[in-house]
C-alpha atoms as an extended CHARMM CRD file, in Angstrom:
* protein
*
       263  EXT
         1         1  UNK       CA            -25.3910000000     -108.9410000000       -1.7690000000  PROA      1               0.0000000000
         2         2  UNK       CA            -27.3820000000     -111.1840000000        0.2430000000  PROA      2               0.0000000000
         3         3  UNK       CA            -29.6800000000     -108.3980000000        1.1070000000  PROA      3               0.0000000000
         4         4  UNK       CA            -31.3010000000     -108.4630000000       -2.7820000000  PROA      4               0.0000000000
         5         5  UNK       CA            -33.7130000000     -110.4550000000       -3.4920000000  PROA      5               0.0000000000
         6         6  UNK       CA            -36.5220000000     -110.0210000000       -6.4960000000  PROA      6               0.0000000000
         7         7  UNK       CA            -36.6670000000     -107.0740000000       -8.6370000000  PROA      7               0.0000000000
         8         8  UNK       CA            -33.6040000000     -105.5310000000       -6.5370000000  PROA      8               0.0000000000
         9         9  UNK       CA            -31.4820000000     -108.4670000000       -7.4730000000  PROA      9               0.0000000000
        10        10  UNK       CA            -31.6030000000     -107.6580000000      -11.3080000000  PROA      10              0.0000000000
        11        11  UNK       CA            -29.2590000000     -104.3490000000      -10.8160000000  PROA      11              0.0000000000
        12        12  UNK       CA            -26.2030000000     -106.6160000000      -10.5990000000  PROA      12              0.0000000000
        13        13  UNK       CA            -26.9210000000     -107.6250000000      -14.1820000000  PROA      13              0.0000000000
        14        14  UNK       CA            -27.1250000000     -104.5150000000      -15.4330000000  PROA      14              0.0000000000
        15        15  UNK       CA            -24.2380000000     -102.8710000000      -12.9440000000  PROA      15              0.0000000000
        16        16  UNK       CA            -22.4010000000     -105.8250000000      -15.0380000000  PROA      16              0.0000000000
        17        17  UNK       CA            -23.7660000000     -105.2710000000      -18.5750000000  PROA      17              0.0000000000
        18        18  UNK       CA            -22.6030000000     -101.3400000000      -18.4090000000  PROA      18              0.0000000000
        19        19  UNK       CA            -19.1700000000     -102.3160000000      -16.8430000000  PROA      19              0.0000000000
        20        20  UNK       CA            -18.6800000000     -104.7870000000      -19.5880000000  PROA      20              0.0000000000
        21        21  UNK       CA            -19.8520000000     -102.2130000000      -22.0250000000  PROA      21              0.0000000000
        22        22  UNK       CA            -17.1910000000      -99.7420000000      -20.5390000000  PROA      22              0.0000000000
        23        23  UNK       CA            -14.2190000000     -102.2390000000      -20.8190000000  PROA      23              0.0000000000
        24        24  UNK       CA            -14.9530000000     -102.8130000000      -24.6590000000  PROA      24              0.0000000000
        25        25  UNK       CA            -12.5820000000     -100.4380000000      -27.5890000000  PROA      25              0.0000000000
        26        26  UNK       CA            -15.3130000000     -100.0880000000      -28.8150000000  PROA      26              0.0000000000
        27        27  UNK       CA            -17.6730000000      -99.1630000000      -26.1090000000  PROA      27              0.0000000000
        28        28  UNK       CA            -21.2900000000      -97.4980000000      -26.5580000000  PROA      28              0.0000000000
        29        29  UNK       CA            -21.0340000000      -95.7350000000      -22.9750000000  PROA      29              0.0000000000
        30        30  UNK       CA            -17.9720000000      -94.9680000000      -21.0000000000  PROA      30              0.0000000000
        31        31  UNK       CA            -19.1020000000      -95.7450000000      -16.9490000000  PROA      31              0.0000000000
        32        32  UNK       CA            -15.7440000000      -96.2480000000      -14.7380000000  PROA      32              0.0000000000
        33        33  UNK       CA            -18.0360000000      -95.9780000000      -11.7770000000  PROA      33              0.0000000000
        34        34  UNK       CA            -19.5850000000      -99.1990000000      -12.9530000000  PROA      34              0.0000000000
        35        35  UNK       CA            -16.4800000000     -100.8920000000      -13.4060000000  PROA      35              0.0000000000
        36        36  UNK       CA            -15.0840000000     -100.0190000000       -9.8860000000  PROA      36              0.0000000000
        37        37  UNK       CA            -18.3880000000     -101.1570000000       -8.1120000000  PROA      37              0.0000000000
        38        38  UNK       CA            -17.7960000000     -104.4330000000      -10.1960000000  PROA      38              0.0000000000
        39        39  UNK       CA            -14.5520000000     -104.7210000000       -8.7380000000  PROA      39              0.0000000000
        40        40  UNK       CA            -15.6950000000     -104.0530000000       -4.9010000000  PROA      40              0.0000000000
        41        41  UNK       CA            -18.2490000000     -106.3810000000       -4.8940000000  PROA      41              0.0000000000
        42        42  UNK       CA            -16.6640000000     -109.7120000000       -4.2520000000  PROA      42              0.0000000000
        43        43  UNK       CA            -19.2720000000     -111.8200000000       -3.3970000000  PROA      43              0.0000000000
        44        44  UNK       CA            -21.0880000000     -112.5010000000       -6.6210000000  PROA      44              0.0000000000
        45        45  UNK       CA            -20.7850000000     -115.2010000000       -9.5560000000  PROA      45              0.0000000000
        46        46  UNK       CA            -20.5700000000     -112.4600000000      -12.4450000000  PROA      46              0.0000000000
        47        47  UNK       CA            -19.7560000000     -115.4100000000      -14.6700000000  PROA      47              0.0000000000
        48        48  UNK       CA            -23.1750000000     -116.4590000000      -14.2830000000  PROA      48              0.0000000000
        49        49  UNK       CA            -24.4400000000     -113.7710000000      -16.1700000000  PROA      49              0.0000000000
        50        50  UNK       CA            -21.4710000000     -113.1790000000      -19.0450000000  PROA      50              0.0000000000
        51        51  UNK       CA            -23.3950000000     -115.6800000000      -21.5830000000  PROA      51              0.0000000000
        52        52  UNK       CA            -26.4100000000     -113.5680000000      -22.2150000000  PROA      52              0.0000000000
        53        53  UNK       CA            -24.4820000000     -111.5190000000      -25.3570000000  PROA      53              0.0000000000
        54        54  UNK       CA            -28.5410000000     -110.2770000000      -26.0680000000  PROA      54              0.0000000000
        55        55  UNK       CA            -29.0230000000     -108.9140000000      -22.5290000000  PROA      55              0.0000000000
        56        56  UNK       CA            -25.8690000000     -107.1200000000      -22.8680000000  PROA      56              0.0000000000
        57        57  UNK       CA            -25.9610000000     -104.9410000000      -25.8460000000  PROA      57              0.0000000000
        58        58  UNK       CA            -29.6700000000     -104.2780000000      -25.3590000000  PROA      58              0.0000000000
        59        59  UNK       CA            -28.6380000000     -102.6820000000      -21.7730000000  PROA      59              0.0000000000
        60        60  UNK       CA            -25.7630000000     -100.7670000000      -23.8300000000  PROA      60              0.0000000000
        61        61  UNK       CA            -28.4630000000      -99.0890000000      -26.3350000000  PROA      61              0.0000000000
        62        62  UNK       CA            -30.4670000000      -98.5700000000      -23.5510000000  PROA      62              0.0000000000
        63        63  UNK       CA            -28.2260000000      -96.6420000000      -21.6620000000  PROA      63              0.0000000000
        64        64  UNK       CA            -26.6770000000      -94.7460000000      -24.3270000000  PROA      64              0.0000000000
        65        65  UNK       CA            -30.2830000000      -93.8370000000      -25.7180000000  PROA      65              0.0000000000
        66        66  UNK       CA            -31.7240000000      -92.7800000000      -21.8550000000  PROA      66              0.0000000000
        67        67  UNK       CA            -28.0700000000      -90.8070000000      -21.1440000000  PROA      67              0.0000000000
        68        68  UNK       CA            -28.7510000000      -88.6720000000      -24.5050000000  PROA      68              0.0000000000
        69        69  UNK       CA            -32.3670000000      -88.4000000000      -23.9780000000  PROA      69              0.0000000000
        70        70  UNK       CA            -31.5830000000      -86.8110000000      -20.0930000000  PROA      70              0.0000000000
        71        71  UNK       CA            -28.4510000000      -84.4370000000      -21.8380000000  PROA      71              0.0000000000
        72        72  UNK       CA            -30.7880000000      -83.2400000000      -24.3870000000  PROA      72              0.0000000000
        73        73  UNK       CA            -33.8250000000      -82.7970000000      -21.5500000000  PROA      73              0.0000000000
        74        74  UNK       CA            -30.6500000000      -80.9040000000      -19.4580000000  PROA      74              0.0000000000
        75        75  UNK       CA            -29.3510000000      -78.2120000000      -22.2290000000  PROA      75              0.0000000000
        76        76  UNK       CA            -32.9640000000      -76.7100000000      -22.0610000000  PROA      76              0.0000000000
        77        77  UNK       CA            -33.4780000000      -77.2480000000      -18.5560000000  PROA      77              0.0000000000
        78        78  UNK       CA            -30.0500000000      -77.1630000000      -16.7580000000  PROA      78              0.0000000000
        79        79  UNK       CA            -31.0240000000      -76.2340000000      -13.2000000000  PROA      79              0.0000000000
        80        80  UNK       CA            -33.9090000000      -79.6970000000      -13.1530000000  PROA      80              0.0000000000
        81        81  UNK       CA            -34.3470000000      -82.2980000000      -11.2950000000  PROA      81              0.0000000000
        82        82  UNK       CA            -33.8740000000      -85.3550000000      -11.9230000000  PROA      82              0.0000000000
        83        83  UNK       CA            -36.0070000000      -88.3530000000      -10.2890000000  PROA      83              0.0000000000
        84        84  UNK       CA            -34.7260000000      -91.8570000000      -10.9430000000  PROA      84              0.0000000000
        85        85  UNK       CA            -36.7660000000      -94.5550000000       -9.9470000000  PROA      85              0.0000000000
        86        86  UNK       CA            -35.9010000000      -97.6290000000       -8.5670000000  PROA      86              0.0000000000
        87        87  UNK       CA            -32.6490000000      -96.7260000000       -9.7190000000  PROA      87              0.0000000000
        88        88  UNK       CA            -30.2260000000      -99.4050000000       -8.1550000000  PROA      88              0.0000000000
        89        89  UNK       CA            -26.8140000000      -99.1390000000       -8.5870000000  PROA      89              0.0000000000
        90        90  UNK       CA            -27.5370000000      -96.4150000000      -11.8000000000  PROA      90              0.0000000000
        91        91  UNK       CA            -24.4940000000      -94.1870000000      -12.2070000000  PROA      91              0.0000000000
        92        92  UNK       CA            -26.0630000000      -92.0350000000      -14.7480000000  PROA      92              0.0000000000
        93        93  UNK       CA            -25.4530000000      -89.0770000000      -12.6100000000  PROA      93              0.0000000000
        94        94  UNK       CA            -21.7180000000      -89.0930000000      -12.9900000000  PROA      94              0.0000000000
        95        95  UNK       CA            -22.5000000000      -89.3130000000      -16.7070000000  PROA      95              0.0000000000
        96        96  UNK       CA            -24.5140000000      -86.5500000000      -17.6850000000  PROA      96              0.0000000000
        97        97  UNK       CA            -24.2540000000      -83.9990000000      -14.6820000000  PROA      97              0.0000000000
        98        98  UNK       CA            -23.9310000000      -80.1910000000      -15.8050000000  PROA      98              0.0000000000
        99        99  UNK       CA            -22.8800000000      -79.1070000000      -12.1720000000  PROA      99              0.0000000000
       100       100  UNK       CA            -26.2570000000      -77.5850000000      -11.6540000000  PROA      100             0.0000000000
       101       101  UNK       CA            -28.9670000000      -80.2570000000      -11.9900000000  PROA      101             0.0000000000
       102       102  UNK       CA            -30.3910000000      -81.9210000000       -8.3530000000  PROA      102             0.0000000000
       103       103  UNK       CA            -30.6770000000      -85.5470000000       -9.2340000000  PROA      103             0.0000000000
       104       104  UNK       CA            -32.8200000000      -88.0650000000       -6.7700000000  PROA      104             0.0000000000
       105       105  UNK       CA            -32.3060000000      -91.5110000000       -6.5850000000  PROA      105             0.0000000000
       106       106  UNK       CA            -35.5130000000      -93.4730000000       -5.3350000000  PROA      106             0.0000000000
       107       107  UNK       CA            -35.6340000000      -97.2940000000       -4.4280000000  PROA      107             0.0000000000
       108       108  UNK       CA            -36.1840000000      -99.5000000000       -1.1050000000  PROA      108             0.0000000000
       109       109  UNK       CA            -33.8320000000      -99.7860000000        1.7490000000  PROA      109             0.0000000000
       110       110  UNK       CA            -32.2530000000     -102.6930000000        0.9450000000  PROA      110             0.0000000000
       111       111  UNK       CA            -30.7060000000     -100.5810000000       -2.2360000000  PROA      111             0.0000000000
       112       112  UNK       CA            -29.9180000000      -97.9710000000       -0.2330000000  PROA      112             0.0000000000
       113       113  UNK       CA            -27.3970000000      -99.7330000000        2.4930000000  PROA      113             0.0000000000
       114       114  UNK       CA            -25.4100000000     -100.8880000000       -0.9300000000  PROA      114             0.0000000000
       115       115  UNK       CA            -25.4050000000      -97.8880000000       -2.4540000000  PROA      115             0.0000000000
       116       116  UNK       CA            -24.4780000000      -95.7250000000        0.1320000000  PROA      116             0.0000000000
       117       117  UNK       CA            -21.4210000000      -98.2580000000        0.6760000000  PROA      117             0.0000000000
       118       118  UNK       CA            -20.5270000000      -98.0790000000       -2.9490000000  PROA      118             0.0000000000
       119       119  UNK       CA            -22.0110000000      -94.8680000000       -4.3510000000  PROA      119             0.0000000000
       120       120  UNK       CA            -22.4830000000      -92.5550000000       -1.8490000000  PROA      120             0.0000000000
       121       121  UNK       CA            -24.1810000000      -89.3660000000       -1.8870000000  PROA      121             0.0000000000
       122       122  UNK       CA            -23.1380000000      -85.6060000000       -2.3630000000  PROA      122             0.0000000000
       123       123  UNK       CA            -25.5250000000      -82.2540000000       -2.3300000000  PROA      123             0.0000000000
       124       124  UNK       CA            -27.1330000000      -82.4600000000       -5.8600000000  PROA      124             0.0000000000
       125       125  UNK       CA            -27.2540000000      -86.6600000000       -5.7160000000  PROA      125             0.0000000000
       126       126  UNK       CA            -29.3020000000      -88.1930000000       -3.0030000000  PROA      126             0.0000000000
       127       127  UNK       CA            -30.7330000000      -91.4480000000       -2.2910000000  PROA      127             0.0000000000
       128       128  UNK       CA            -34.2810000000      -91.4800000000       -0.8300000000  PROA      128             0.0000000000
       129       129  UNK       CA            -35.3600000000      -94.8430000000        0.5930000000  PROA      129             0.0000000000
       130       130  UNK       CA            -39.1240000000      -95.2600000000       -1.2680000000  PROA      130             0.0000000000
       131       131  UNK       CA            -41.5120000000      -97.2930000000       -3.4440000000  PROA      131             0.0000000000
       132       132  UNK       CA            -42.2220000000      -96.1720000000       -7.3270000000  PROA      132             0.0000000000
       133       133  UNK       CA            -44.9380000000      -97.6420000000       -6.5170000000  PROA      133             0.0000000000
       134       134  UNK       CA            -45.6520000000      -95.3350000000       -3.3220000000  PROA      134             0.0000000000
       135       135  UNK       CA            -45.1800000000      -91.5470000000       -3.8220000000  PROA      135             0.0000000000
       136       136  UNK       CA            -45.1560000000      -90.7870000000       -0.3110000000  PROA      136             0.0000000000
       137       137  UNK       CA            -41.0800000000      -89.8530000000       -0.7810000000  PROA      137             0.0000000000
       138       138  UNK       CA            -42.3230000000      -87.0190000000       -2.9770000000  PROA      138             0.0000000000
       139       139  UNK       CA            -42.9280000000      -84.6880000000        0.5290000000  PROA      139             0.0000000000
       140       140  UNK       CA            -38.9180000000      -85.1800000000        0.8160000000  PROA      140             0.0000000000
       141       141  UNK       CA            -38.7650000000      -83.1020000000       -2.1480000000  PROA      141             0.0000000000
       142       142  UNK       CA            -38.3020000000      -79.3380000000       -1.7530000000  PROA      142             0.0000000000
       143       143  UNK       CA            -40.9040000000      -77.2820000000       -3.3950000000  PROA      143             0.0000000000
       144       144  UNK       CA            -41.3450000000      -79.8510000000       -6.2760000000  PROA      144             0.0000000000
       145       145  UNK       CA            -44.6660000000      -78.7870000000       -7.2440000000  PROA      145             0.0000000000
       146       146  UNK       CA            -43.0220000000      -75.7240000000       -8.6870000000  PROA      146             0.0000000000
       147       147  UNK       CA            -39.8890000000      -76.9870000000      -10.3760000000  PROA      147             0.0000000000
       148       148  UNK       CA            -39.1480000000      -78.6080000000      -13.7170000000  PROA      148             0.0000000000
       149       149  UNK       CA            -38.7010000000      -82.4960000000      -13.0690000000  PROA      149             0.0000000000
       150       150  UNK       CA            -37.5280000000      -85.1510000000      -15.1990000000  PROA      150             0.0000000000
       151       151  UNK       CA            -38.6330000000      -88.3190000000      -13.8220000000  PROA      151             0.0000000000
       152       152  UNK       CA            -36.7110000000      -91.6840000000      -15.3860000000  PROA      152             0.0000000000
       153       153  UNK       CA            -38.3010000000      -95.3900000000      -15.1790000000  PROA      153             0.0000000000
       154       154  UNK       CA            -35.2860000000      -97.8080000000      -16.3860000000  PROA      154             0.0000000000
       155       155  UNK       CA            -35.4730000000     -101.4390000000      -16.0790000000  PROA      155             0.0000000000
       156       156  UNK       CA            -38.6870000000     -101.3720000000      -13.9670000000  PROA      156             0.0000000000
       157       157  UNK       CA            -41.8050000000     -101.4910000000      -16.1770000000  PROA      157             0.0000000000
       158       158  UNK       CA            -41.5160000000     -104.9590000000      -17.3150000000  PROA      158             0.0000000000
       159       159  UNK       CA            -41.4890000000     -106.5120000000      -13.3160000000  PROA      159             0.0000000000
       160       160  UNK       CA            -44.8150000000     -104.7000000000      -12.8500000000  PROA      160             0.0000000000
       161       161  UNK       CA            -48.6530000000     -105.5810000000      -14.2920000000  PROA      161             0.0000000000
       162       162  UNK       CA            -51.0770000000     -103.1710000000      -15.7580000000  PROA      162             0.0000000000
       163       163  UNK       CA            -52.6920000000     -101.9910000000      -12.8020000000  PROA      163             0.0000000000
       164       164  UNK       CA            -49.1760000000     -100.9820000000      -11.1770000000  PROA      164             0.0000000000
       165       165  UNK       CA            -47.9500000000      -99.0050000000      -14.5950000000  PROA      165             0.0000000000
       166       166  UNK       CA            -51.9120000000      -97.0090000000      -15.0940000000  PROA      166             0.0000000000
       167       167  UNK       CA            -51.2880000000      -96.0920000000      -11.0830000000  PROA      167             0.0000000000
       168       168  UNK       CA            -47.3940000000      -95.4830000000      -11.4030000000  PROA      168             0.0000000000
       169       169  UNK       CA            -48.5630000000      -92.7140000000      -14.5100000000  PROA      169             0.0000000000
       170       170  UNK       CA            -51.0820000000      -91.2570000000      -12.5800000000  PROA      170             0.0000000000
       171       171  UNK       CA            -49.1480000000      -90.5250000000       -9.3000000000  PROA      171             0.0000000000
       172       172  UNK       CA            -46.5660000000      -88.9070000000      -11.6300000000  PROA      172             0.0000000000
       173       173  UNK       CA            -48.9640000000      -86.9120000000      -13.3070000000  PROA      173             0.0000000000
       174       174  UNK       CA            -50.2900000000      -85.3280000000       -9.5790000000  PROA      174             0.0000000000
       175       175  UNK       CA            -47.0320000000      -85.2560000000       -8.1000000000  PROA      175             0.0000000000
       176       176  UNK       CA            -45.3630000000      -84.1040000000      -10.7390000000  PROA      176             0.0000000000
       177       177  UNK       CA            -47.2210000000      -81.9860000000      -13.6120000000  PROA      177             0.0000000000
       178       178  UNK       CA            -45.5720000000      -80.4470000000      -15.9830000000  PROA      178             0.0000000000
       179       179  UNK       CA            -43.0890000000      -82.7850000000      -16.0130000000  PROA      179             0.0000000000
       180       180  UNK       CA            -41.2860000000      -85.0160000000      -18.1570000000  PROA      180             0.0000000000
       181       181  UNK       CA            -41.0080000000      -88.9240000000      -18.2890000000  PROA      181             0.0000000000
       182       182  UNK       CA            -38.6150000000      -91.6420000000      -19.6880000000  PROA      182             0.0000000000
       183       183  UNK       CA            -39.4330000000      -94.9080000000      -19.2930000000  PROA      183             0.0000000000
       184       184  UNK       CA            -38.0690000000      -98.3620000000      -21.5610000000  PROA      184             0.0000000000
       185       185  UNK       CA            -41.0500000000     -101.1530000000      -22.3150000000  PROA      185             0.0000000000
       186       186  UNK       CA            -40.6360000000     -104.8380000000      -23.8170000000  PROA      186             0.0000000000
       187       187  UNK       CA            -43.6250000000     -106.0060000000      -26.0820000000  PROA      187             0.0000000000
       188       188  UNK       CA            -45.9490000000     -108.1840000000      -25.2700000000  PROA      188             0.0000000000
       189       189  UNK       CA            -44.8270000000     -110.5340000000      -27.3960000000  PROA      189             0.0000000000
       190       190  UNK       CA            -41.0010000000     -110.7310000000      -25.5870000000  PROA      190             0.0000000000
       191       191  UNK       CA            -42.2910000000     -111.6370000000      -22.3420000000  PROA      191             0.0000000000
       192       192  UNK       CA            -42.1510000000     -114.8510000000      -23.6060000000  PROA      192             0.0000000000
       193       193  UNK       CA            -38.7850000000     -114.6630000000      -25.9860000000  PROA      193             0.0000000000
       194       194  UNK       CA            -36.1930000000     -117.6290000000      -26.2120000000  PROA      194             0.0000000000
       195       195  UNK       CA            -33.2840000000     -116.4830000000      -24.5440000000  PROA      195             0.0000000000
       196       196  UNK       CA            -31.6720000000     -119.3940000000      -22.9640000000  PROA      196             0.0000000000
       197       197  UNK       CA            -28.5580000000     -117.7510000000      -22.0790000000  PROA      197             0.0000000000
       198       198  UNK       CA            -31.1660000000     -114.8340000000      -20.0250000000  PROA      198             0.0000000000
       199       199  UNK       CA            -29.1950000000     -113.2110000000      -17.2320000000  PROA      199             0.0000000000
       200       200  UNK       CA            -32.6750000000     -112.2900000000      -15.7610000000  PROA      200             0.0000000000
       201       201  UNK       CA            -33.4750000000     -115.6840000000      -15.4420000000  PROA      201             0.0000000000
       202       202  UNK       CA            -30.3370000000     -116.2390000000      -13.2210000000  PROA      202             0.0000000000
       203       203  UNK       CA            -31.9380000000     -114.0860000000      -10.4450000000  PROA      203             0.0000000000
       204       204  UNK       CA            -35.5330000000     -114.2730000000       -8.6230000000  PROA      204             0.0000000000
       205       205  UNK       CA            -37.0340000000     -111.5440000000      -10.6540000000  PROA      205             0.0000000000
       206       206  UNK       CA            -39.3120000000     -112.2970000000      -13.7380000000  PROA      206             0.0000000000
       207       207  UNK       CA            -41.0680000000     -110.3240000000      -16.7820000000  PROA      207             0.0000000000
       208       208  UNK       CA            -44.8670000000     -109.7190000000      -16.2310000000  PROA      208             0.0000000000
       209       209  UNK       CA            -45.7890000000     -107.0980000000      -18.2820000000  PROA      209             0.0000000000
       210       210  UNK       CA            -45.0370000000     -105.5390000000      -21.9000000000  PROA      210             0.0000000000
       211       211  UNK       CA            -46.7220000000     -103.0230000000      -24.7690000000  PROA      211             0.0000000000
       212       212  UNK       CA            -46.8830000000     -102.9910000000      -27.6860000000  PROA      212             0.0000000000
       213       213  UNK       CA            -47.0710000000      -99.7080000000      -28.5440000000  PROA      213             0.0000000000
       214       214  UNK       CA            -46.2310000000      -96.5390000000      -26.5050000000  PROA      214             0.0000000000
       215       215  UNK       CA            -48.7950000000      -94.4770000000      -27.6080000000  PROA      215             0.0000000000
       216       216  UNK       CA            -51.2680000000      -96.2640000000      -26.0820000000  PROA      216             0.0000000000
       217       217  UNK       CA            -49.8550000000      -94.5710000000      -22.9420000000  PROA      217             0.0000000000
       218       218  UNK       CA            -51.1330000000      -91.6730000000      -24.1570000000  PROA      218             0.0000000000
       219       219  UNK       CA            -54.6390000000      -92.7190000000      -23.4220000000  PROA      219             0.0000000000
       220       220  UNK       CA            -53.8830000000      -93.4130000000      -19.7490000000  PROA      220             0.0000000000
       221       221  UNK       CA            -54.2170000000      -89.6480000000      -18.6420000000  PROA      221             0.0000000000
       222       222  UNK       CA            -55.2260000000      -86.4640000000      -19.8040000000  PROA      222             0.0000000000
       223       223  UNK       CA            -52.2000000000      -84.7080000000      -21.3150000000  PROA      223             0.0000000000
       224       224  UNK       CA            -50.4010000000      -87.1330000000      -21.7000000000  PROA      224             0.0000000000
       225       225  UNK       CA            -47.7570000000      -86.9490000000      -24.7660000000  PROA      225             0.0000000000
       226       226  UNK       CA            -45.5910000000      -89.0740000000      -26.2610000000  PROA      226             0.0000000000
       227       227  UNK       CA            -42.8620000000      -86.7370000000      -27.7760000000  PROA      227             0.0000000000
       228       228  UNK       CA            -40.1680000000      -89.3510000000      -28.7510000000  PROA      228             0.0000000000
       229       229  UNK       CA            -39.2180000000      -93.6460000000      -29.0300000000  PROA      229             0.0000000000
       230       230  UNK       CA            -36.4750000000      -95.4130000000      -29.9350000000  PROA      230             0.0000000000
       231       231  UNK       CA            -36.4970000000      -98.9740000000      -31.0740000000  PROA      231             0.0000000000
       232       232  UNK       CA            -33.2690000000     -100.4290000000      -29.9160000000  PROA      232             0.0000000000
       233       233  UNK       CA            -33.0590000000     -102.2080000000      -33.1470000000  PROA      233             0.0000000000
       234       234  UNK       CA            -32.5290000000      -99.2420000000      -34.9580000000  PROA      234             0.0000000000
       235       235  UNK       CA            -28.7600000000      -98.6270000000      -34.0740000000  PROA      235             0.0000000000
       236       236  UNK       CA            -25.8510000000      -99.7310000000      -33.8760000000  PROA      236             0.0000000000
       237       237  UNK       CA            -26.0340000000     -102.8000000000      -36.7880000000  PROA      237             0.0000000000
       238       238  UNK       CA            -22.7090000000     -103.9580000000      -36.6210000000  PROA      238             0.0000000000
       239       239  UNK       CA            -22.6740000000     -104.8460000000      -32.7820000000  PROA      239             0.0000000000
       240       240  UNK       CA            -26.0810000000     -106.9120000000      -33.2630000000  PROA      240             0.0000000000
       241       241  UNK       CA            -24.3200000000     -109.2420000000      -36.1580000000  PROA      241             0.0000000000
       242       242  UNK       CA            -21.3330000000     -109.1830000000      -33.8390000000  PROA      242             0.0000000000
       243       243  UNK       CA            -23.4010000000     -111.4570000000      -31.8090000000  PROA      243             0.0000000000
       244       244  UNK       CA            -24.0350000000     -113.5090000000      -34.9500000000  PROA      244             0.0000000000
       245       245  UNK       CA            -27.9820000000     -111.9130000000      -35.0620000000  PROA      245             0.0000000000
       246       246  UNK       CA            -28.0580000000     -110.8700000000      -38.9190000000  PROA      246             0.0000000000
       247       247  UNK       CA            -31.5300000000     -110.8560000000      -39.3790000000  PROA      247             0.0000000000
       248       248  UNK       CA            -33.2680000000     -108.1900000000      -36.9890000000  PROA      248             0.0000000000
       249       249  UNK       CA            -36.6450000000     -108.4390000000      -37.2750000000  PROA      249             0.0000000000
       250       250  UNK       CA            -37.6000000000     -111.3010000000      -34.6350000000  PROA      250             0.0000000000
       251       251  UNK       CA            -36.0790000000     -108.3780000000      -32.3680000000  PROA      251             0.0000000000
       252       252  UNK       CA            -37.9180000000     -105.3710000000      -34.1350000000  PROA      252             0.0000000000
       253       253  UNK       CA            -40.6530000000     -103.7340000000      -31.3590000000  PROA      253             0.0000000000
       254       254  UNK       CA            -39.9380000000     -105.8940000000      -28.6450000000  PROA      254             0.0000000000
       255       255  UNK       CA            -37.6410000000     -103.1600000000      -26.7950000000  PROA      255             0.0000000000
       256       256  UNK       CA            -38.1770000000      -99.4400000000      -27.0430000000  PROA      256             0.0000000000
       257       257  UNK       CA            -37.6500000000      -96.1080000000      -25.0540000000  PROA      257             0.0000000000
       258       258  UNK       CA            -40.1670000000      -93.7010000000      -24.6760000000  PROA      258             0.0000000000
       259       259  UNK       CA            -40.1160000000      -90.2040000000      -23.8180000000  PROA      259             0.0000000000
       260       260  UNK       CA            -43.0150000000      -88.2410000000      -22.7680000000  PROA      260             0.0000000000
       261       261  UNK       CA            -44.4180000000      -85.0050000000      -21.2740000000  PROA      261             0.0000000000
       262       262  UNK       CA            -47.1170000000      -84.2350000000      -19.3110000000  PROA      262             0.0000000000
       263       263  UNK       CA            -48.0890000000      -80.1850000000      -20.0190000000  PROA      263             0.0000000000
């Protein structure tokens, strides 16, 4: 894993978080593929990153709320595609797929010599070596100014600034109209949040930019609709006093998903 450095490095921790997830009774996601990549990859400290309880669940919510949000997109559009940006090591393919839905995995080269060792691809679930920040990969697409797209932005906002998010929104907007977008945001207000177990902070990557509220995104572009959010602190009660936090409100806003459409 020498190869990852920065933003790319912070896949591990959530490769981890959703294998951990997986191995629990009472588990929010089921992802064996997660758990066997965990198991192939020898040369990393996973300890290193078991103390941040926070991290954890929060990644569980988030990928249980993201999977349901891309099943529900899928029973009205079954034959889409499905654009995942800098998707990592994400194995929500194997999760939700239909057996008709083309789903493209976008992130840098470095990414791709893992995850073709560990992943792999098939006909309907490629990996095309691009920026989210650079839409040039969108030519490798066939005819995509004509098809329904779902495009998903997980674990990425938060490593970028302002500038980067108004561009990434408008590139998807005239790649992509008529599409859909899902895309998870910290507040403002965590960027700075106590966490001294963080897993993040064990890697190179750091927060640098939040919301505070997803409608605002609305304002970015013309069309632009927010049709759905989810607070994270909203579900599942019991596993957030597990991990002794009884009193959510410090954590209410500062993680949400967001699901919008462009028309």
């Amino acid at each position: 894993m020498e190869k990852l450095t920065g933003i790319s490095e912070t896949l591990l921790v959530t490769l981890y978080f959703r294998c951990l997830e997986t191995l629990r009774s009472d588990r929010l996601i089921q992802d064996m593929q997660s758990v066997d990549i965990v198991q192939q990859i020898q040369d990393v400290d996973w300890s290193k990153f078991s103390r941040d309880q926070i991290s954890q669940l929060m990644v569980a919510i988030r990928t249980k709320i993201i999977d349901d949000a891309t099943r529900n997109f899928l029973k009205t559009h079954p034959s889409a595609n499905i654009i995942n940006l800098a998707a990592g090591l994400c194995t929500r393919f194997f999760r939700v797929d239909n057996g008709d839905l083309r789903w493209y995995n976008i992130d840098l080269e470095p990414v791709q010599q893992v995850w073709m060792q560990l992943i792999g691809e098939s006909d309907r679930h490629r990996f095309i070596v691009g920026s989210a920040l650079n839409f040039e990969w969108s030519s490798c697409l066939p005819n995509h100014q004509s098809q329904k797209y779902l495009i998903i932005m997980e674990g990425l906002s938060m490593y970028l600034n302002t500038e980067m998010m108004h561009q990434l929104i408008a590139d998807i907007q005239t790649h992509f109209p008529q599409s859909e977008f899902i895309l998870d945001v910290i507040s403002e207000s965590a960027l700075n949040f106590d966490n001294p177990n963080c897993a993040v902070a064990q890697t190179s990557a750091k927060f640098s930019w939040g919301i505070n509220n997803l409608q605002d995104i609305e304002t970015w572009g013309a069309n632009i609709h927010l049709v759905q959010e989810w607070d994270y602190t909203d579900y599942y009660p019991q596993r957030w006093h597990e991990i002794n936090i009884q009193d959510l409100s410090p954590y209410k806003n500062i993680s949400k998903v967001g699901h919008f459409l462009i028309p």
